[in-house]
C-alpha cells in the first residue's frame, strides 16, 4: 500500500488496456457509433479517469445511470455528450439539463416535464422496452410516444435505445426476435422524424455474439471496455471470447493491519467456533463487509508474500487470514486480493466463482472506498 494512503483498499487500473479494449470493440462495431457505458463508477475502475481516457480516445458518447455521476463528469470538465439513462420519475434534473446532459425518458410526459427546467431545447433519448420488462415505453406505444415528443416545442428527440441482456445460447432466438421487433418500431419512428436518429440496441453480449440489430446505428458496450469477456455459455459448453481484450483491473491490494499467534488447540473466532490445529499466525486486514465484497466468506484465498492464504472470517470492518505459511511477514505487509494474471493473488474470475457471483458484480462493488492508482 502506498505511503500516506489510509484507505483499506488500493485499486490499480491500466488505462492502456481500456484503450486497447476500445479498439477491439470498434472492430466489432464496424461503422456503428460506440456509446461507452461507464455506469457504476466505470464498472469499478474510477469514473472520471476512465471518462477522460475515453474522451481522449474520441468516444462520441458516454452513458450512465446515476444523476450524481453525470454531474460529476461535467464538474470534472468532461465535454463529451452524456446520455443519462431513465431515472426516478419526477427527479429534479434542472442542473443536468443546464449542463447539456441528454436525458433518457420513457414517455412524452417525462420529456414534457423537462421543458420548464431548461433555458434551451432539451435533448432526449426515448428508452423503449423491447421485452425485458423493466424500463421504457412498451413497443406497441413507442411510436406514438415518439410522435408526441416531436411535437414538444422545447424538446429534441435525439435517439432511441433499448436493453436486452441475455446469458445463454437458449435465449438467442428470443433476443433476435425482440431486436427485429424493436428495429421495425425504430424504423417507423425514424421515418416519422424525417431525420437520422442515434438508435442503439446491442450491448456487450449482443455485440460479441454478432446478433443482427435492424435499423440501429449504435452500440453501447460496458464490460467489454474493461476487458471482461461476456458471461455467456452455449449448450455445448462453449464460451464467447472476444479477441484483443485485456482486463484493465491490474490488482486490488490491502494490508495486514495486525498480527497475532494462536496456540495449538486454542479456540478462537466468532463464538470460539474454531480450534487451531497447530500454532497459527493470524493476519487482520482493515476491510470487511462495509467496504469490499472481494472477500466475503471463509474459504476464499488471497495472496501474501508469494503464498496463497485462506480467509478464516469476515466481519463488518475486519478480515482474518491464516498467514502461518507466509511467515515471516510484518504488519503493513501487502495482501493481494485480486491479481490480473493470477500470479500473486486470485483473478477476478476466481473471486466470482468462489462467491457464485457474476464478474460484473465484483467490479461495480469497487466504489469510492478505495485509493485508485492509474498506469498506462
Coordinates of C-alpha atoms in Angstrom, one line a residue:
X1 CA 0.0 0.0 0.0
X2 CA 1.3 3.4 -1.0
X3 CA 2.8 5.7 1.6
X4 CA 0.2 8.1 3.1
X5 CA -2.8 6.0 1.9
X6 CA -5.2 5.5 4.7
X7 CA -7.8 3.5 2.7
X8 CA -8.2 -0.2 3.3
X9 CA -8.0 -0.9 -0.5
X10 CA -5.8 0.2 -3.3
X11 CA -7.0 -0.3 -6.8
X12 CA -4.6 -0.2 -9.8
X13 CA -6.1 0.3 -13.2
X14 CA -4.4 0.0 -16.6
X15 CA -5.7 2.8 -18.9
X16 CA -3.8 1.4 -21.9
X17 CA -5.9 -1.8 -21.6
X18 CA -9.1 0.3 -21.8
X19 CA -7.8 2.0 -24.9
X20 CA -6.9 -1.4 -26.4
X21 CA -10.3 -2.8 -25.5
X22 CA -12.0 0.1 -27.1
X23 CA -10.1 -0.7 -30.3
X24 CA -11.4 -4.3 -30.2
X25 CA -14.9 -3.0 -29.6
X26 CA -14.7 -0.6 -32.6
X27 CA -13.6 -3.5 -34.7
X28 CA -16.7 -5.5 -33.7
X29 CA -18.9 -2.4 -34.1
X30 CA -17.8 -1.6 -37.7
X31 CA -19.3 1.7 -38.8
X32 CA -21.7 1.9 -35.8
X33 CA -21.4 4.6 -33.2
X34 CA -19.8 3.4 -30.0
X35 CA -21.5 4.7 -26.9
X36 CA -19.2 3.8 -24.0
X37 CA -21.0 2.7 -20.8
X38 CA -19.3 4.0 -17.6
X39 CA -22.1 3.4 -15.1
X40 CA -21.3 2.0 -11.6
X41 CA -18.1 4.1 -11.2
X42 CA -17.0 3.0 -14.7
X43 CA -17.5 -0.6 -13.6
X44 CA -15.4 -0.1 -10.5
X45 CA -12.5 1.4 -12.5
X46 CA -12.9 5.0 -11.4
X47 CA -15.4 7.3 -13.1
X48 CA -13.5 10.5 -14.0
X49 CA -10.1 9.0 -15.0
X50 CA -11.8 6.4 -17.2
X51 CA -14.1 9.1 -18.8
X52 CA -11.0 11.2 -19.5
X53 CA -9.3 8.2 -21.1
X54 CA -12.3 7.5 -23.3
X55 CA -12.8 11.2 -24.2
X56 CA -9.2 11.4 -25.3
X57 CA -9.7 8.3 -27.4
X58 CA -12.5 10.1 -29.3
X59 CA -15.6 8.2 -28.0
X60 CA -18.6 10.2 -29.2
X61 CA -21.0 9.3 -26.3
X62 CA -20.7 8.4 -22.6
X63 CA -23.6 6.7 -20.9
X64 CA -24.5 6.0 -17.3
X65 CA -27.5 5.7 -14.9
X66 CA -26.5 7.9 -11.9
X67 CA -27.6 11.6 -11.9
X68 CA -24.8 12.3 -9.5
X69 CA -22.2 10.6 -11.6
X70 CA -23.4 12.5 -14.7
X71 CA -22.9 15.9 -12.9
X72 CA -19.6 14.8 -11.6
X73 CA -18.3 14.3 -15.2
X74 CA -19.3 17.8 -16.2
X75 CA -17.8 19.2 -13.0
X76 CA -14.6 17.4 -13.9
X77 CA -14.5 19.1 -17.3
X78 CA -15.7 16.2 -19.4
X79 CA -17.3 17.8 -22.5
X80 CA -18.2 14.6 -24.4
X81 CA -22.0 14.1 -24.9
X82 CA -23.5 12.2 -22.0
X83 CA -26.7 10.1 -22.0
X84 CA -28.3 9.7 -18.6
X85 CA -30.4 6.5 -18.5
X86 CA -34.0 6.9 -17.3
X87 CA -34.1 7.6 -13.5
X88 CA -36.7 8.1 -10.9
X89 CA -39.9 9.7 -12.1
X90 CA -40.1 13.3 -11.0
X91 CA -36.4 13.6 -10.2
X92 CA -35.2 17.2 -10.4
X93 CA -32.9 17.3 -13.5
X94 CA -32.6 21.1 -13.9
X95 CA -28.8 21.1 -13.3
X96 CA -28.4 18.1 -15.7
X97 CA -30.4 19.8 -18.4
X98 CA -28.4 23.0 -17.8
X99 CA -25.2 21.1 -18.1
X100 CA -26.1 19.8 -21.6
X101 CA -26.7 16.2 -20.5
X102 CA -29.0 14.2 -22.7
X103 CA -31.8 12.7 -20.7
X104 CA -33.3 9.2 -21.3
X105 CA -37.1 9.3 -21.0
X106 CA -39.8 6.6 -21.0
X107 CA -42.7 8.8 -22.3
X108 CA -43.7 12.1 -23.8
X109 CA -45.0 13.1 -20.4
X110 CA -41.5 12.7 -18.9
X111 CA -40.0 14.7 -21.8
X112 CA -42.6 17.5 -21.4
X113 CA -41.7 17.7 -17.7
X114 CA -38.1 18.6 -18.6
X115 CA -39.0 21.6 -20.7
X116 CA -39.7 24.0 -17.9
X117 CA -36.3 23.2 -16.4
X118 CA -34.4 24.3 -19.5
X119 CA -33.4 27.6 -20.9
X120 CA -32.6 25.9 -24.3
X121 CA -34.2 22.9 -26.1
X122 CA -33.7 19.7 -24.1
X123 CA -32.1 16.7 -25.9
X124 CA -33.7 13.4 -25.0
X125 CA -33.4 9.7 -26.0
X126 CA -36.6 7.6 -25.8
X127 CA -36.0 4.3 -24.0
X128 CA -38.1 1.5 -25.4
X129 CA -38.9 -1.7 -23.6
X130 CA -38.5 -4.4 -26.3
X131 CA -39.4 -7.2 -23.9
X132 CA -37.1 -7.0 -20.9
X133 CA -39.9 -5.7 -18.8
X134 CA -38.0 -3.2 -16.8
X135 CA -37.8 0.3 -18.1
X136 CA -39.0 2.1 -21.2
X137 CA -42.0 2.8 -23.4
X138 CA -43.7 -0.5 -24.4
X139 CA -43.2 -1.4 -28.0
X140 CA -46.9 -1.0 -29.0
X141 CA -47.0 2.6 -27.9
X142 CA -43.4 3.7 -28.5
X143 CA -44.0 5.2 -31.9
X144 CA -46.9 7.3 -30.6
X145 CA -44.8 8.4 -27.6
X146 CA -42.1 9.5 -30.1
X147 CA -44.6 11.5 -32.1
X148 CA -45.8 13.3 -29.0
X149 CA -42.2 14.1 -28.1
X150 CA -41.6 15.5 -31.6
X151 CA -44.5 17.9 -31.0
X152 CA -43.0 19.4 -27.9
X153 CA -41.6 22.9 -28.6
X154 CA -38.6 22.8 -26.3
X155 CA -37.6 19.1 -26.6
X156 CA -35.4 17.5 -29.3
X157 CA -35.7 13.7 -29.8
X158 CA -32.0 12.8 -30.5
X159 CA -32.2 9.0 -30.2
X160 CA -33.8 5.7 -29.3
X161 CA -32.4 2.8 -27.3
X162 CA -33.4 -0.5 -25.7
X163 CA -31.8 -3.1 -23.5
X164 CA -32.0 -6.9 -24.0
X165 CA -29.5 -8.6 -21.7
X166 CA -29.1 -12.4 -22.0
X167 CA -26.7 -15.1 -20.7
X168 CA -27.2 -18.3 -22.6
X169 CA -27.4 -19.7 -26.1
X170 CA -31.0 -20.7 -25.4
X171 CA -32.0 -17.1 -25.2
X172 CA -30.6 -16.0 -28.6
X173 CA -33.6 -16.8 -30.7
X174 CA -35.9 -14.8 -28.4
X175 CA -33.5 -11.8 -28.2
X176 CA -33.1 -11.8 -32.0
X177 CA -36.9 -11.8 -32.5
X178 CA -37.1 -8.9 -30.0
X179 CA -34.4 -7.0 -31.8
X180 CA -36.3 -7.4 -35.1
X181 CA -39.5 -6.0 -33.4
X182 CA -37.5 -3.1 -32.0
X183 CA -36.0 -2.4 -35.4
X184 CA -39.4 -2.2 -37.0
X185 CA -40.6 0.3 -34.4
X186 CA -37.3 2.3 -34.7
X187 CA -37.7 2.4 -38.4
X188 CA -41.2 3.8 -38.1
X189 CA -40.0 6.5 -35.7
X190 CA -37.1 7.5 -37.9
X191 CA -39.5 7.7 -40.8
X192 CA -41.8 10.0 -38.9
X193 CA -38.9 12.1 -37.7
X194 CA -37.6 12.6 -41.3
X195 CA -34.0 12.6 -40.0
X196 CA -31.3 10.3 -38.7
X197 CA -31.5 9.5 -35.0
X198 CA -29.0 7.6 -32.9
X199 CA -30.5 4.2 -32.4
X200 CA -28.9 1.7 -30.1
X201 CA -29.9 -1.9 -29.1
X202 CA -26.8 -4.0 -28.7
X203 CA -24.6 -4.0 -25.5
X204 CA -21.6 -6.2 -24.8
X205 CA -23.1 -9.7 -25.1
X206 CA -25.2 -8.9 -28.1
X207 CA -22.2 -7.2 -29.9
X208 CA -19.8 -10.1 -29.0
X209 CA -22.4 -12.7 -30.2
X210 CA -22.7 -11.0 -33.6
X211 CA -26.5 -10.5 -33.3
X212 CA -28.3 -8.6 -36.0
X213 CA -30.0 -5.4 -34.8
X214 CA -32.0 -4.0 -37.7
X215 CA -32.4 -0.2 -38.0
X216 CA -29.7 0.5 -35.5
X217 CA -26.6 2.6 -35.9
X218 CA -25.0 2.5 -32.4
X219 CA -23.8 0.0 -29.8
X220 CA -23.4 0.6 -26.1
X221 CA -20.7 -1.8 -24.6
X222 CA -20.0 -1.9 -21.0
X223 CA -18.0 -4.8 -19.6
X224 CA -16.1 -5.4 -22.9
X225 CA -14.4 -2.0 -22.4
X226 CA -12.9 -3.2 -19.2
X227 CA -11.6 -6.5 -20.6
X228 CA -14.4 -8.7 -19.2
X229 CA -15.5 -11.4 -21.5
X230 CA -19.3 -11.9 -21.8
X231 CA -21.0 -14.1 -19.2
X232 CA -22.4 -16.4 -21.8
X233 CA -22.2 -20.2 -22.2
X234 CA -23.7 -22.2 -25.1
X235 CA -25.5 -25.5 -24.6
X236 CA -22.3 -27.2 -25.8
X237 CA -20.3 -25.5 -23.0
X238 CA -18.5 -23.1 -25.4
X239 CA -17.8 -19.5 -24.3
X240 CA -17.7 -16.3 -26.3
X241 CA -14.1 -15.0 -26.4
X242 CA -13.6 -11.6 -27.9
X243 CA -10.1 -11.2 -29.4
X244 CA -7.9 -8.4 -28.2
X245 CA -9.4 -7.9 -24.7
X246 CA -7.2 -7.4 -21.7
X247 CA -8.5 -6.8 -18.2
X248 CA -8.0 -3.2 -17.1
X249 CA -8.0 -4.0 -13.4
X250 CA -4.4 -4.8 -12.6
X251 CA -4.7 -5.5 -8.9
X252 CA -6.5 -4.7 -5.7
X253 CA -4.5 -4.8 -2.6
X254 CA -4.9 -4.3 1.2
X255 CA -2.5 -4.6 4.1
X256 CA -2.0 -6.7 7.2
X257 CA -3.1 -4.3 9.9
X258 CA -2.1 -6.5 12.9
X259 CA -0.7 -9.9 13.6
X260 CA -1.2 -12.4 16.4
X261 CA -0.3 -16.1 17.1
X262 CA -2.9 -18.6 18.3
X263 CA -1.5 -21.7 20.2
X264 CA -2.3 -25.2 19.0
X265 CA -5.6 -26.3 20.5
X266 CA -6.7 -22.8 21.3
X267 CA -10.3 -21.8 20.4
X268 CA -10.8 -18.5 18.5
X269 CA -13.1 -16.8 16.1
X270 CA -16.8 -15.9 16.5
X271 CA -18.1 -17.8 19.5
X272 CA -14.9 -19.7 19.7
X273 CA -16.0 -21.8 16.7
X274 CA -12.5 -22.5 15.5
X275 CA -9.8 -24.5 17.1
X276 CA -6.2 -24.2 16.0
X277 CA -4.8 -27.5 14.7
X278 CA -1.3 -26.0 15.1
X279 CA 0.3 -22.8 16.2
X280 CA -1.4 -20.4 13.8
X281 CA -0.3 -17.0 12.8
X282 CA -3.3 -14.7 12.1
X283 CA -3.2 -11.6 10.0
X284 CA -6.0 -9.0 10.3
X285 CA -6.9 -6.8 7.3
X286 CA -8.8 -3.5 7.9
X287 CA -11.6 -4.3 5.5
X288 CA -14.9 -6.2 5.6
X289 CA -18.5 -6.2 4.6
X290 CA -18.6 -2.4 4.9
X291 CA -16.0 -1.6 2.2
X292 CA -15.4 -4.7 0.0
X293 CA -17.1 -7.7 -1.5
X294 CA -13.7 -9.1 -2.8
X295 CA -13.5 -11.2 0.4
X296 CA -16.9 -12.3 1.5
X297 CA -16.7 -15.7 3.2
X298 CA -14.3 -18.1 4.8
X299 CA -12.5 -20.4 2.4
X300 CA -11.6 -17.7 -0.2
X301 CA -7.9 -17.2 -0.7
X302 CA -5.7 -14.1 -1.0
X303 CA -2.0 -13.7 -1.9
X304 CA 0.6 -12.6 0.5
X305 CA 4.4 -12.9 0.3
X306 CA 4.2 -15.1 -2.7
X307 CA 1.9 -17.6 -1.0
X308 CA -1.8 -18.3 -1.0
X309 CA -3.5 -17.7 2.3
X310 CA -7.1 -18.7 3.3
X311 CA -9.7 -16.4 4.7
X312 CA -10.9 -17.5 8.1
X313 CA -13.5 -14.9 8.9
X314 CA -15.0 -11.7 7.6
X315 CA -16.9 -9.1 9.8
X316 CA -18.1 -5.6 9.2
X317 CA -14.6 -4.0 9.1
X318 CA -12.1 -6.8 9.5
X319 CA -11.0 -9.9 7.6
X320 CA -8.8 -12.5 9.3
X321 CA -6.5 -14.6 7.2
X322 CA -4.2 -17.5 8.1
X323 CA -0.6 -16.3 7.3
X324 CA 1.2 -19.2 9.0
X325 CA 2.7 -20.5 5.8
X326 CA 3.6 -17.0 4.6
X327 CA 5.7 -16.1 7.6
X328 CA 7.9 -14.2 8.3
X329 CA 5.8 -11.1 7.5
X330 CA 5.3 -7.9 9.3
X331 CA 2.4 -5.6 10.0
X332 CA 1.9 -3.5 6.9
X333 CA 2.6 -6.3 4.5
X334 CA 0.7 -6.1 1.2
X335 CA -2.2 -8.5 0.7
X336 CA -3.2 -9.2 -2.9
X337 CA -7.0 -9.5 -3.0
X338 CA -7.1 -9.6 -6.8
X339 CA -4.4 -10.0 -9.5
X340 CA -5.0 -9.6 -13.2
X341 CA -2.9 -12.6 -14.3
X342 CA -3.3 -14.6 -11.1
X343 CA 0.5 -14.5 -10.4
X344 CA 0.3 -13.0 -6.9
X345 CA -3.4 -13.5 -6.0
X346 CA -6.8 -14.7 -7.2
X347 CA -8.1 -13.4 -10.6
X348 CA -11.5 -11.7 -11.0
X349 CA -12.9 -15.0 -12.3
X350 CA -11.5 -16.9 -9.3
X351 CA -13.3 -14.5 -6.9
X352 CA -16.6 -14.7 -8.9
X353 CA -16.5 -18.5 -8.8
X354 CA -15.8 -18.6 -5.1
X355 CA -18.7 -16.3 -4.3
X356 CA -21.0 -17.6 -7.1
X357 CA -21.4 -14.1 -8.5
X358 CA -21.1 -12.5 -11.9
X359 CA -17.7 -10.9 -12.5
X360 CA -19.5 -7.5 -13.1
X361 CA -21.0 -7.7 -9.6
X362 CA -17.5 -7.9 -8.2
X363 CA -16.3 -4.9 -10.3
X364 CA -19.1 -2.5 -9.6
X365 CA -18.7 -3.1 -5.8
X366 CA -15.4 -1.2 -6.1
X367 CA -16.6 2.2 -5.1
X368 CA -15.1 5.4 -3.6
X369 CA -13.9 3.4 -0.5
X370 CA -10.6 2.8 -2.2
X371 CA -7.5 4.7 -3.3
X372 CA -7.0 4.5 -7.1
X373 CA -3.8 4.5 -9.0
X374 CA -3.5 4.5 -12.8
X375 CA -0.9 3.2 -15.1
X376 CA -0.5 3.3 -18.8

